[in-house]
């Protein structure tokens, strides 16, 4: 294959054994995995063995894909950090039953057994004392303390709640003591070889400082999404003498809400004092798409490939979406509710569709369970009243908070999605049936038409991409933190760099050039009906036509 000047420079660094680390600033679609392959093969040509090199990727599916690209001789060299951490743990302690030792809900069960959160209808101590509201947020704190590699003291808990917008944590000192209690118990169970969860696989090797046989070179893909504990584990793999090649795109750092360090790439640079090299050619996007990105983000050094097509960018009316969509297309939205509404309508046409992300469905079910606890929820048919009570209670709880506006924006998105599901499925008769339907709407698998939030779209691509509700990007709210606004801009960048051919903007956002815009005077209820309309929405038959919607 013909390599770029940027790839040649990276390969030259790898072959020059000068002891310095390297950080590669890669743009979207720049062939990061191909570049890693070039580096690995170049090192092999000068005497490195695959066993001297560790290649870190995100996600098991990515590791399988990379093994296919590299070849079977590299299979043991390509891992996720979770699998690396798990191997280290197994080398350090005797595990009673390795195949059954991973318990994904380990810490939630521990908190229940201790009596801190509800179990079997009995209210937990933390909620009874008013220290927390939603118990899921306490469980998330158990993860965040470990992922950020911090001790659970009151100040840390308060900072985590502020940064990750855990709005229902109230008694920071009480909660800090509870978190410490659960983590001590969880660590004790791990030391005795009884049980672990996935976060343990990252946290415990770092906390225990398990000795590592260092590698000559550690290649880290998607370095911008490392959390603090993952960064420490990656550095452990190189030891004092190994070199690190960290490849990432700081402009695609969008996972700060989930525990990733929003300055991960910058922190790697600060820690390693590396050579910094660019990887600037995008092989995915057409020239017109790159031009739009550069006009919006002039600080991003992104270039179109010399073989790139001109491509197409078109602003369309919302009522044109139903005529244009076809199998293989991707639909992206900043928010969840528009995707849920569209998904239901596609299903009503007999088109198999799901929204990417089981975790999103799980979040909706968490709010659904809280709605069912409202005093107005006397039966399933009082759902609308209970939903409004739930929203009112949250508004009262968050009133005066610095991030009040953003909390309400996020809540409204989720409640709009729940309202849409409830109103368009009148045949359902219970919360459990509603939960089952939510499970059917959200999936991590493939679908004829890909419906995805911007967060889930990262790493995906399609020939044709539709961005719906584009005015939601970038989202801005009162008292927005700098890192939050940066990630909102990053989300727009991700959305604009998914298409390989045609990009359709469904609406007229401020960031689109005027000559590309259409005046979208058509009501956008086809994408997202208003709550008032939904309350009175008729049932959708399985054979109704798009035009009838």
PDB file of C-alpha atoms in Angstrom, residues 164-414:
ATOM      1  CA  UNK A 164     -20.215  13.812  36.346  1.00  0.00           C
ATOM      2  CA  UNK A 165     -23.489  15.537  37.243  1.00  0.00           C
ATOM      3  CA  UNK A 166     -24.679  13.099  39.882  1.00  0.00           C
ATOM      4  CA  UNK A 167     -27.424  15.404  41.057  1.00  0.00           C
ATOM      5  CA  UNK A 168     -29.088  13.087  43.597  1.00  0.00           C
ATOM      6  CA  UNK A 169     -26.073  12.704  45.907  1.00  0.00           C
ATOM      7  CA  UNK A 170     -26.574  15.036  48.880  1.00  0.00           C
ATOM      8  CA  UNK A 171     -24.625  13.965  51.960  1.00  0.00           C
ATOM      9  CA  UNK A 172     -21.037  13.881  50.702  1.00  0.00           C
ATOM     10  CA  UNK A 173     -19.406  12.782  53.982  1.00  0.00           C
ATOM     11  CA  UNK A 174     -21.957  10.048  54.622  1.00  0.00           C
ATOM     12  CA  UNK A 175     -21.738   8.827  51.036  1.00  0.00           C
ATOM     13  CA  UNK A 176     -17.914   8.902  51.095  1.00  0.00           C
ATOM     14  CA  UNK A 177     -17.876   6.639  54.157  1.00  0.00           C
ATOM     15  CA  UNK A 178     -20.367   4.303  52.488  1.00  0.00           C
ATOM     16  CA  UNK A 179     -18.333   4.138  49.272  1.00  0.00           C
ATOM     17  CA  UNK A 180     -15.171   3.369  51.257  1.00  0.00           C
ATOM     18  CA  UNK A 181     -16.995   0.617  53.139  1.00  0.00           C
ATOM     19  CA  UNK A 182     -18.217  -1.065  49.954  1.00  0.00           C
ATOM     20  CA  UNK A 183     -14.849  -0.770  48.211  1.00  0.00           C
ATOM     21  CA  UNK A 184     -13.027  -2.283  51.191  1.00  0.00           C
ATOM     22  CA  UNK A 185     -15.401  -5.236  51.154  1.00  0.00           C
ATOM     23  CA  UNK A 186     -15.074  -5.562  47.376  1.00  0.00           C
ATOM     24  CA  UNK A 187     -11.268  -5.519  47.546  1.00  0.00           C
ATOM     25  CA  UNK A 188     -11.310  -8.108  50.330  1.00  0.00           C
ATOM     26  CA  UNK A 189     -13.445 -10.447  48.229  1.00  0.00           C
ATOM     27  CA  UNK A 190     -11.010  -9.969  45.335  1.00  0.00           C
ATOM     28  CA  UNK A 191      -7.941 -10.700  47.470  1.00  0.00           C
ATOM     29  CA  UNK A 192      -9.530 -13.961  48.569  1.00  0.00           C
ATOM     30  CA  UNK A 193     -10.150 -14.850  44.926  1.00  0.00           C
ATOM     31  CA  UNK A 194     -13.942 -14.893  45.200  1.00  0.00           C
ATOM     32  CA  UNK A 195     -15.385 -12.199  42.930  1.00  0.00           C
ATOM     33  CA  UNK A 196     -14.480  -9.318  40.611  1.00  0.00           C
ATOM     34  CA  UNK A 197     -16.248  -6.932  38.286  1.00  0.00           C
ATOM     35  CA  UNK A 198     -14.944  -5.340  35.085  1.00  0.00           C
ATOM     36  CA  UNK A 199     -13.747  -2.173  36.812  1.00  0.00           C
ATOM     37  CA  UNK A 200     -11.776  -4.311  39.274  1.00  0.00           C
ATOM     38  CA  UNK A 201      -9.793  -5.587  36.295  1.00  0.00           C
ATOM     39  CA  UNK A 202      -8.407  -2.060  35.775  1.00  0.00           C
ATOM     40  CA  UNK A 203      -8.399  -0.713  39.324  1.00  0.00           C
ATOM     41  CA  UNK A 204      -6.850  -3.584  41.292  1.00  0.00           C
ATOM     42  CA  UNK A 205      -3.643  -4.105  39.241  1.00  0.00           C
ATOM     43  CA  UNK A 206      -2.942  -0.383  39.686  1.00  0.00           C
ATOM     44  CA  UNK A 207      -3.915  -0.288  43.361  1.00  0.00           C
ATOM     45  CA  UNK A 208      -1.933  -3.415  44.168  1.00  0.00           C
ATOM     46  CA  UNK A 209       0.943  -2.387  41.875  1.00  0.00           C
ATOM     47  CA  UNK A 210       1.176  -5.920  40.516  1.00  0.00           C
ATOM     48  CA  UNK A 211       4.634  -6.500  38.976  1.00  0.00           C
ATOM     49  CA  UNK A 212       4.571  -6.455  35.168  1.00  0.00           C
ATOM     50  CA  UNK A 213       7.020  -7.892  32.661  1.00  0.00           C
ATOM     51  CA  UNK A 214       7.573  -4.676  30.697  1.00  0.00           C
ATOM     52  CA  UNK A 215       7.226  -4.613  26.929  1.00  0.00           C
ATOM     53  CA  UNK A 216       9.685  -2.973  24.556  1.00  0.00           C
ATOM     54  CA  UNK A 217       6.852  -1.053  22.923  1.00  0.00           C
ATOM     55  CA  UNK A 218       3.268  -0.434  24.030  1.00  0.00           C
ATOM     56  CA  UNK A 219       0.897   0.802  21.308  1.00  0.00           C
ATOM     57  CA  UNK A 220      -2.242   2.463  22.720  1.00  0.00           C
ATOM     58  CA  UNK A 221      -5.170   3.126  20.395  1.00  0.00           C
ATOM     59  CA  UNK A 222      -7.966   5.664  21.214  1.00  0.00           C
ATOM     60  CA  UNK A 223      -5.703   7.193  23.859  1.00  0.00           C
ATOM     61  CA  UNK A 224      -8.026  10.185  24.260  1.00  0.00           C
ATOM     62  CA  UNK A 225     -10.589   7.933  25.975  1.00  0.00           C
ATOM     63  CA  UNK A 226      -8.368   6.566  28.734  1.00  0.00           C
ATOM     64  CA  UNK A 227      -9.540   7.147  32.276  1.00  0.00           C
ATOM     65  CA  UNK A 228      -7.004   7.770  35.048  1.00  0.00           C
ATOM     66  CA  UNK A 229      -6.760   4.122  36.118  1.00  0.00           C
ATOM     67  CA  UNK A 230      -6.362   2.919  32.516  1.00  0.00           C
ATOM     68  CA  UNK A 231      -3.585   5.428  31.917  1.00  0.00           C
ATOM     69  CA  UNK A 232      -1.674   4.150  34.943  1.00  0.00           C
ATOM     70  CA  UNK A 233      -2.091   0.548  33.807  1.00  0.00           C
ATOM     71  CA  UNK A 234      -0.851   1.378  30.301  1.00  0.00           C
ATOM     72  CA  UNK A 235       2.224   3.095  31.761  1.00  0.00           C
ATOM     73  CA  UNK A 236       2.896   0.041  33.948  1.00  0.00           C
ATOM     74  CA  UNK A 237       3.096  -2.132  30.818  1.00  0.00           C
ATOM     75  CA  UNK A 238       6.018  -0.115  29.473  1.00  0.00           C
ATOM     76  CA  UNK A 239       7.890   0.035  32.765  1.00  0.00           C
ATOM     77  CA  UNK A 240      10.989   2.219  32.974  1.00  0.00           C
ATOM     78  CA  UNK A 241      12.615   1.120  29.726  1.00  0.00           C
ATOM     79  CA  UNK A 242       9.794   0.434  27.261  1.00  0.00           C
ATOM     80  CA  UNK A 243       8.450   3.012  24.843  1.00  0.00           C
ATOM     81  CA  UNK A 244       4.835   4.052  24.416  1.00  0.00           C
ATOM     82  CA  UNK A 245       3.138   4.992  21.151  1.00  0.00           C
ATOM     83  CA  UNK A 246      -0.166   6.644  22.089  1.00  0.00           C
ATOM     84  CA  UNK A 247      -2.508   7.281  19.166  1.00  0.00           C
ATOM     85  CA  UNK A 248      -5.587   9.400  19.695  1.00  0.00           C
ATOM     86  CA  UNK A 249      -7.739  12.301  18.599  1.00  0.00           C
ATOM     87  CA  UNK A 250      -8.317  14.796  21.395  1.00  0.00           C
ATOM     88  CA  UNK A 251     -11.105  16.281  19.278  1.00  0.00           C
ATOM     89  CA  UNK A 252     -12.976  12.983  19.594  1.00  0.00           C
ATOM     90  CA  UNK A 253     -12.724  12.935  23.388  1.00  0.00           C
ATOM     91  CA  UNK A 254     -16.432  12.570  24.199  1.00  0.00           C
ATOM     92  CA  UNK A 255     -16.546  10.033  27.026  1.00  0.00           C
ATOM     93  CA  UNK A 256     -15.851  12.382  29.942  1.00  0.00           C
ATOM     94  CA  UNK A 257     -19.375  11.807  31.272  1.00  0.00           C
ATOM     95  CA  UNK A 258     -18.641   8.069  31.636  1.00  0.00           C
ATOM     96  CA  UNK A 259     -15.391   8.229  33.593  1.00  0.00           C
ATOM     97  CA  UNK A 260     -12.846   8.931  30.872  1.00  0.00           C
ATOM     98  CA  UNK A 261     -10.446  11.726  31.717  1.00  0.00           C
ATOM     99  CA  UNK A 262     -11.407  14.614  29.449  1.00  0.00           C
ATOM    100  CA  UNK A 263      -7.715  15.635  29.311  1.00  0.00           C
ATOM    101  CA  UNK A 264      -6.347  12.135  28.890  1.00  0.00           C
ATOM    102  CA  UNK A 265      -4.361  12.842  25.727  1.00  0.00           C
ATOM    103  CA  UNK A 266      -2.899  16.043  27.160  1.00  0.00           C
ATOM    104  CA  UNK A 267      -1.985  14.233  30.382  1.00  0.00           C
ATOM    105  CA  UNK A 268      -0.163  11.537  28.443  1.00  0.00           C
ATOM    106  CA  UNK A 269       1.866  14.266  26.750  1.00  0.00           C
ATOM    107  CA  UNK A 270       2.565  15.923  30.111  1.00  0.00           C
ATOM    108  CA  UNK A 271       3.655  12.628  31.689  1.00  0.00           C
ATOM    109  CA  UNK A 272       5.775  11.243  28.858  1.00  0.00           C
ATOM    110  CA  UNK A 273       7.315  14.383  27.326  1.00  0.00           C
ATOM    111  CA  UNK A 274       7.065  12.582  23.971  1.00  0.00           C
ATOM    112  CA  UNK A 275       7.714  13.370  20.357  1.00  0.00           C
ATOM    113  CA  UNK A 276       4.382  14.553  18.936  1.00  0.00           C
ATOM    114  CA  UNK A 277       3.533  13.584  15.368  1.00  0.00           C
ATOM    115  CA  UNK A 278       0.390  14.212  13.277  1.00  0.00           C
ATOM    116  CA  UNK A 279      -1.768  11.759  11.353  1.00  0.00           C
ATOM    117  CA  UNK A 280      -3.814  14.264   9.388  1.00  0.00           C
ATOM    118  CA  UNK A 281      -5.235  12.628   6.248  1.00  0.00           C
ATOM    119  CA  UNK A 282      -8.857  11.480   6.495  1.00  0.00           C
ATOM    120  CA  UNK A 283      -9.466   8.514   4.185  1.00  0.00           C
ATOM    121  CA  UNK A 284     -13.180   8.275   5.005  1.00  0.00           C
ATOM    122  CA  UNK A 285     -14.773  11.612   4.218  1.00  0.00           C
ATOM    123  CA  UNK A 286     -15.329  13.382   0.879  1.00  0.00           C
ATOM    124  CA  UNK A 287     -13.688  16.719   0.143  1.00  0.00           C
ATOM    125  CA  UNK A 288     -16.848  18.736   0.779  1.00  0.00           C
ATOM    126  CA  UNK A 289     -17.236  17.208   4.243  1.00  0.00           C
ATOM    127  CA  UNK A 290     -13.638  17.973   5.148  1.00  0.00           C
ATOM    128  CA  UNK A 291     -14.120  21.534   3.947  1.00  0.00           C
ATOM    129  CA  UNK A 292     -17.130  21.954   6.244  1.00  0.00           C
ATOM    130  CA  UNK A 293     -15.207  20.531   9.208  1.00  0.00           C
ATOM    131  CA  UNK A 294     -12.269  22.856   8.580  1.00  0.00           C
ATOM    132  CA  UNK A 295     -14.552  25.881   8.350  1.00  0.00           C
ATOM    133  CA  UNK A 296     -16.127  25.030  11.712  1.00  0.00           C
ATOM    134  CA  UNK A 297     -12.975  23.807  13.449  1.00  0.00           C
ATOM    135  CA  UNK A 298      -9.976  25.617  11.933  1.00  0.00           C
ATOM    136  CA  UNK A 299      -7.759  24.343  14.754  1.00  0.00           C
ATOM    137  CA  UNK A 300      -8.143  20.733  13.572  1.00  0.00           C
ATOM    138  CA  UNK A 301      -5.398  19.819  11.079  1.00  0.00           C
ATOM    139  CA  UNK A 302      -7.523  17.514   8.929  1.00  0.00           C
ATOM    140  CA  UNK A 303      -6.911  16.903   5.229  1.00  0.00           C
ATOM    141  CA  UNK A 304      -8.871  15.062   2.541  1.00  0.00           C
ATOM    142  CA  UNK A 305      -7.207  12.138   0.805  1.00  0.00           C
ATOM    143  CA  UNK A 306      -5.938  12.863  -2.705  1.00  0.00           C
ATOM    144  CA  UNK A 307      -8.370  10.211  -3.949  1.00  0.00           C
ATOM    145  CA  UNK A 308     -11.352  11.570  -2.021  1.00  0.00           C
ATOM    146  CA  UNK A 309     -14.586  12.125  -3.927  1.00  0.00           C
ATOM    147  CA  UNK A 310     -16.314  15.507  -3.884  1.00  0.00           C
ATOM    148  CA  UNK A 311     -19.216  14.117  -1.900  1.00  0.00           C
ATOM    149  CA  UNK A 312     -22.526  15.749  -1.113  1.00  0.00           C
ATOM    150  CA  UNK A 313     -23.890  17.877   1.719  1.00  0.00           C
ATOM    151  CA  UNK A 314     -27.571  18.736   1.592  1.00  0.00           C
ATOM    152  CA  UNK A 315     -29.950  20.432   3.980  1.00  0.00           C
ATOM    153  CA  UNK A 316     -33.395  18.836   3.783  1.00  0.00           C
ATOM    154  CA  UNK A 317     -36.807  19.433   5.293  1.00  0.00           C
ATOM    155  CA  UNK A 318     -37.797  17.148   8.133  1.00  0.00           C
ATOM    156  CA  UNK A 319     -40.709  15.726   6.147  1.00  0.00           C
ATOM    157  CA  UNK A 320     -38.255  14.615   3.412  1.00  0.00           C
ATOM    158  CA  UNK A 321     -36.475  12.196   5.728  1.00  0.00           C
ATOM    159  CA  UNK A 322     -39.094   9.464   5.346  1.00  0.00           C
ATOM    160  CA  UNK A 323     -38.701   9.454   1.543  1.00  0.00           C
ATOM    161  CA  UNK A 324     -34.904   9.487   1.538  1.00  0.00           C
ATOM    162  CA  UNK A 325     -34.040   6.879   4.180  1.00  0.00           C
ATOM    163  CA  UNK A 326     -32.952   3.480   2.891  1.00  0.00           C
ATOM    164  CA  UNK A 327     -31.198   0.360   4.129  1.00  0.00           C
ATOM    165  CA  UNK A 328     -27.594   0.976   5.123  1.00  0.00           C
ATOM    166  CA  UNK A 329     -28.117   4.596   6.164  1.00  0.00           C
ATOM    167  CA  UNK A 330     -27.071   6.030   9.513  1.00  0.00           C
ATOM    168  CA  UNK A 331     -29.178   8.523  11.473  1.00  0.00           C
ATOM    169  CA  UNK A 332     -27.408  10.538  14.172  1.00  0.00           C
ATOM    170  CA  UNK A 333     -28.867  12.754  16.900  1.00  0.00           C
ATOM    171  CA  UNK A 334     -27.388  14.484  19.934  1.00  0.00           C
ATOM    172  CA  UNK A 335     -30.421  13.440  21.979  1.00  0.00           C
ATOM    173  CA  UNK A 336     -32.177  10.131  22.483  1.00  0.00           C
ATOM    174  CA  UNK A 337     -35.865  11.081  22.157  1.00  0.00           C
ATOM    175  CA  UNK A 338     -35.794  11.908  18.408  1.00  0.00           C
ATOM    176  CA  UNK A 339     -34.171   8.529  17.714  1.00  0.00           C
ATOM    177  CA  UNK A 340     -36.773   6.678  19.788  1.00  0.00           C
ATOM    178  CA  UNK A 341     -39.622   8.388  17.927  1.00  0.00           C
ATOM    179  CA  UNK A 342     -38.064   7.611  14.543  1.00  0.00           C
ATOM    180  CA  UNK A 343     -37.321   4.020  15.535  1.00  0.00           C
ATOM    181  CA  UNK A 344     -40.935   3.358  16.556  1.00  0.00           C
ATOM    182  CA  UNK A 345     -42.195   4.749  13.248  1.00  0.00           C
ATOM    183  CA  UNK A 346     -39.769   2.636  11.234  1.00  0.00           C
ATOM    184  CA  UNK A 347     -40.889  -0.462  13.111  1.00  0.00           C
ATOM    185  CA  UNK A 348     -44.507   0.443  12.389  1.00  0.00           C
ATOM    186  CA  UNK A 349     -43.585   0.227   8.694  1.00  0.00           C
ATOM    187  CA  UNK A 350     -42.193  -3.271   9.108  1.00  0.00           C
ATOM    188  CA  UNK A 351     -38.600  -1.985   8.932  1.00  0.00           C
ATOM    189  CA  UNK A 352     -36.341  -3.640  11.493  1.00  0.00           C
ATOM    190  CA  UNK A 353     -34.740  -0.864  13.518  1.00  0.00           C
ATOM    191  CA  UNK A 354     -33.110  -0.366  16.891  1.00  0.00           C
ATOM    192  CA  UNK A 355     -31.345   2.474  18.637  1.00  0.00           C
ATOM    193  CA  UNK A 356     -27.694   1.717  19.365  1.00  0.00           C
ATOM    194  CA  UNK A 357     -26.841   1.310  23.041  1.00  0.00           C
ATOM    195  CA  UNK A 358     -28.380  -1.070  25.564  1.00  0.00           C
ATOM    196  CA  UNK A 359     -26.953   1.171  28.275  1.00  0.00           C
ATOM    197  CA  UNK A 360     -29.235   4.008  27.114  1.00  0.00           C
ATOM    198  CA  UNK A 361     -32.235   1.719  27.502  1.00  0.00           C
ATOM    199  CA  UNK A 362     -31.047   0.780  30.986  1.00  0.00           C
ATOM    200  CA  UNK A 363     -30.923   4.472  31.950  1.00  0.00           C
ATOM    201  CA  UNK A 364     -34.479   4.977  30.697  1.00  0.00           C
ATOM    202  CA  UNK A 365     -35.629   1.998  32.734  1.00  0.00           C
ATOM    203  CA  UNK A 366     -33.981   3.510  35.810  1.00  0.00           C
ATOM    204  CA  UNK A 367     -36.061   6.674  35.419  1.00  0.00           C
ATOM    205  CA  UNK A 368     -39.131   4.569  34.660  1.00  0.00           C
ATOM    206  CA  UNK A 369     -38.763   2.776  37.979  1.00  0.00           C
ATOM    207  CA  UNK A 370     -38.513   6.104  39.786  1.00  0.00           C
ATOM    208  CA  UNK A 371     -41.653   7.384  38.024  1.00  0.00           C
ATOM    209  CA  UNK A 372     -43.523   4.288  39.203  1.00  0.00           C
ATOM    210  CA  UNK A 373     -42.702   5.305  42.812  1.00  0.00           C
ATOM    211  CA  UNK A 374     -44.435   8.680  42.481  1.00  0.00           C
ATOM    212  CA  UNK A 375     -47.617   9.165  44.562  1.00  0.00           C
ATOM    213  CA  UNK A 376     -49.583   9.917  41.409  1.00  0.00           C
ATOM    214  CA  UNK A 377     -48.801   6.479  39.979  1.00  0.00           C
ATOM    215  CA  UNK A 378     -51.891   4.677  41.258  1.00  0.00           C
ATOM    216  CA  UNK A 379     -52.038   2.512  38.165  1.00  0.00           C
ATOM    217  CA  UNK A 380     -50.285   2.162  34.813  1.00  0.00           C
ATOM    218  CA  UNK A 381     -52.859   4.487  33.274  1.00  0.00           C
ATOM    219  CA  UNK A 382     -51.726   7.318  35.568  1.00  0.00           C
ATOM    220  CA  UNK A 383     -48.295   7.301  33.939  1.00  0.00           C
ATOM    221  CA  UNK A 384     -48.536  10.834  32.535  1.00  0.00           C
ATOM    222  CA  UNK A 385     -49.415  12.307  35.918  1.00  0.00           C
ATOM    223  CA  UNK A 386     -46.588  10.415  37.658  1.00  0.00           C
ATOM    224  CA  UNK A 387     -44.129  11.489  34.955  1.00  0.00           C
ATOM    225  CA  UNK A 388     -45.014  15.134  35.499  1.00  0.00           C
ATOM    226  CA  UNK A 389     -44.696  14.723  39.268  1.00  0.00           C
ATOM    227  CA  UNK A 390     -41.274  13.171  38.771  1.00  0.00           C
ATOM    228  CA  UNK A 391     -40.168  16.072  36.589  1.00  0.00           C
ATOM    229  CA  UNK A 392     -41.547  18.605  39.093  1.00  0.00           C
ATOM    230  CA  UNK A 393     -39.711  16.894  41.952  1.00  0.00           C
ATOM    231  CA  UNK A 394     -36.428  17.041  40.044  1.00  0.00           C
ATOM    232  CA  UNK A 395     -36.944  20.699  39.161  1.00  0.00           C
ATOM    233  CA  UNK A 396     -37.473  21.491  42.842  1.00  0.00           C
ATOM    234  CA  UNK A 397     -34.449  19.432  43.907  1.00  0.00           C
ATOM    235  CA  UNK A 398     -32.134  21.048  41.340  1.00  0.00           C
ATOM    236  CA  UNK A 399     -33.408  24.621  41.679  1.00  0.00           C
ATOM    237  CA  UNK A 400     -30.478  26.989  42.164  1.00  0.00           C
ATOM    238  CA  UNK A 401     -27.776  24.473  41.227  1.00  0.00           C
ATOM    239  CA  UNK A 402     -25.050  25.765  38.932  1.00  0.00           C
ATOM    240  CA  UNK A 403     -25.870  23.068  36.374  1.00  0.00           C
ATOM    241  CA  UNK A 404     -29.649  23.235  36.810  1.00  0.00           C
ATOM    242  CA  UNK A 405     -30.266  24.012  33.147  1.00  0.00           C
ATOM    243  CA  UNK A 406     -28.234  21.102  31.863  1.00  0.00           C
ATOM    244  CA  UNK A 407     -29.734  18.636  34.326  1.00  0.00           C
ATOM    245  CA  UNK A 408     -33.227  19.609  33.209  1.00  0.00           C
ATOM    246  CA  UNK A 409     -32.220  19.392  29.527  1.00  0.00           C
ATOM    247  CA  UNK A 410     -30.938  15.842  29.990  1.00  0.00           C
ATOM    248  CA  UNK A 411     -33.964  14.852  32.060  1.00  0.00           C
ATOM    249  CA  UNK A 412     -36.400  16.257  29.497  1.00  0.00           C
ATOM    250  CA  UNK A 413     -34.716  14.242  26.750  1.00  0.00           C
ATOM    251  CA  UNK A 414     -35.170  11.008  28.698  1.00  0.00           C
TER     252      UNK A 414
END
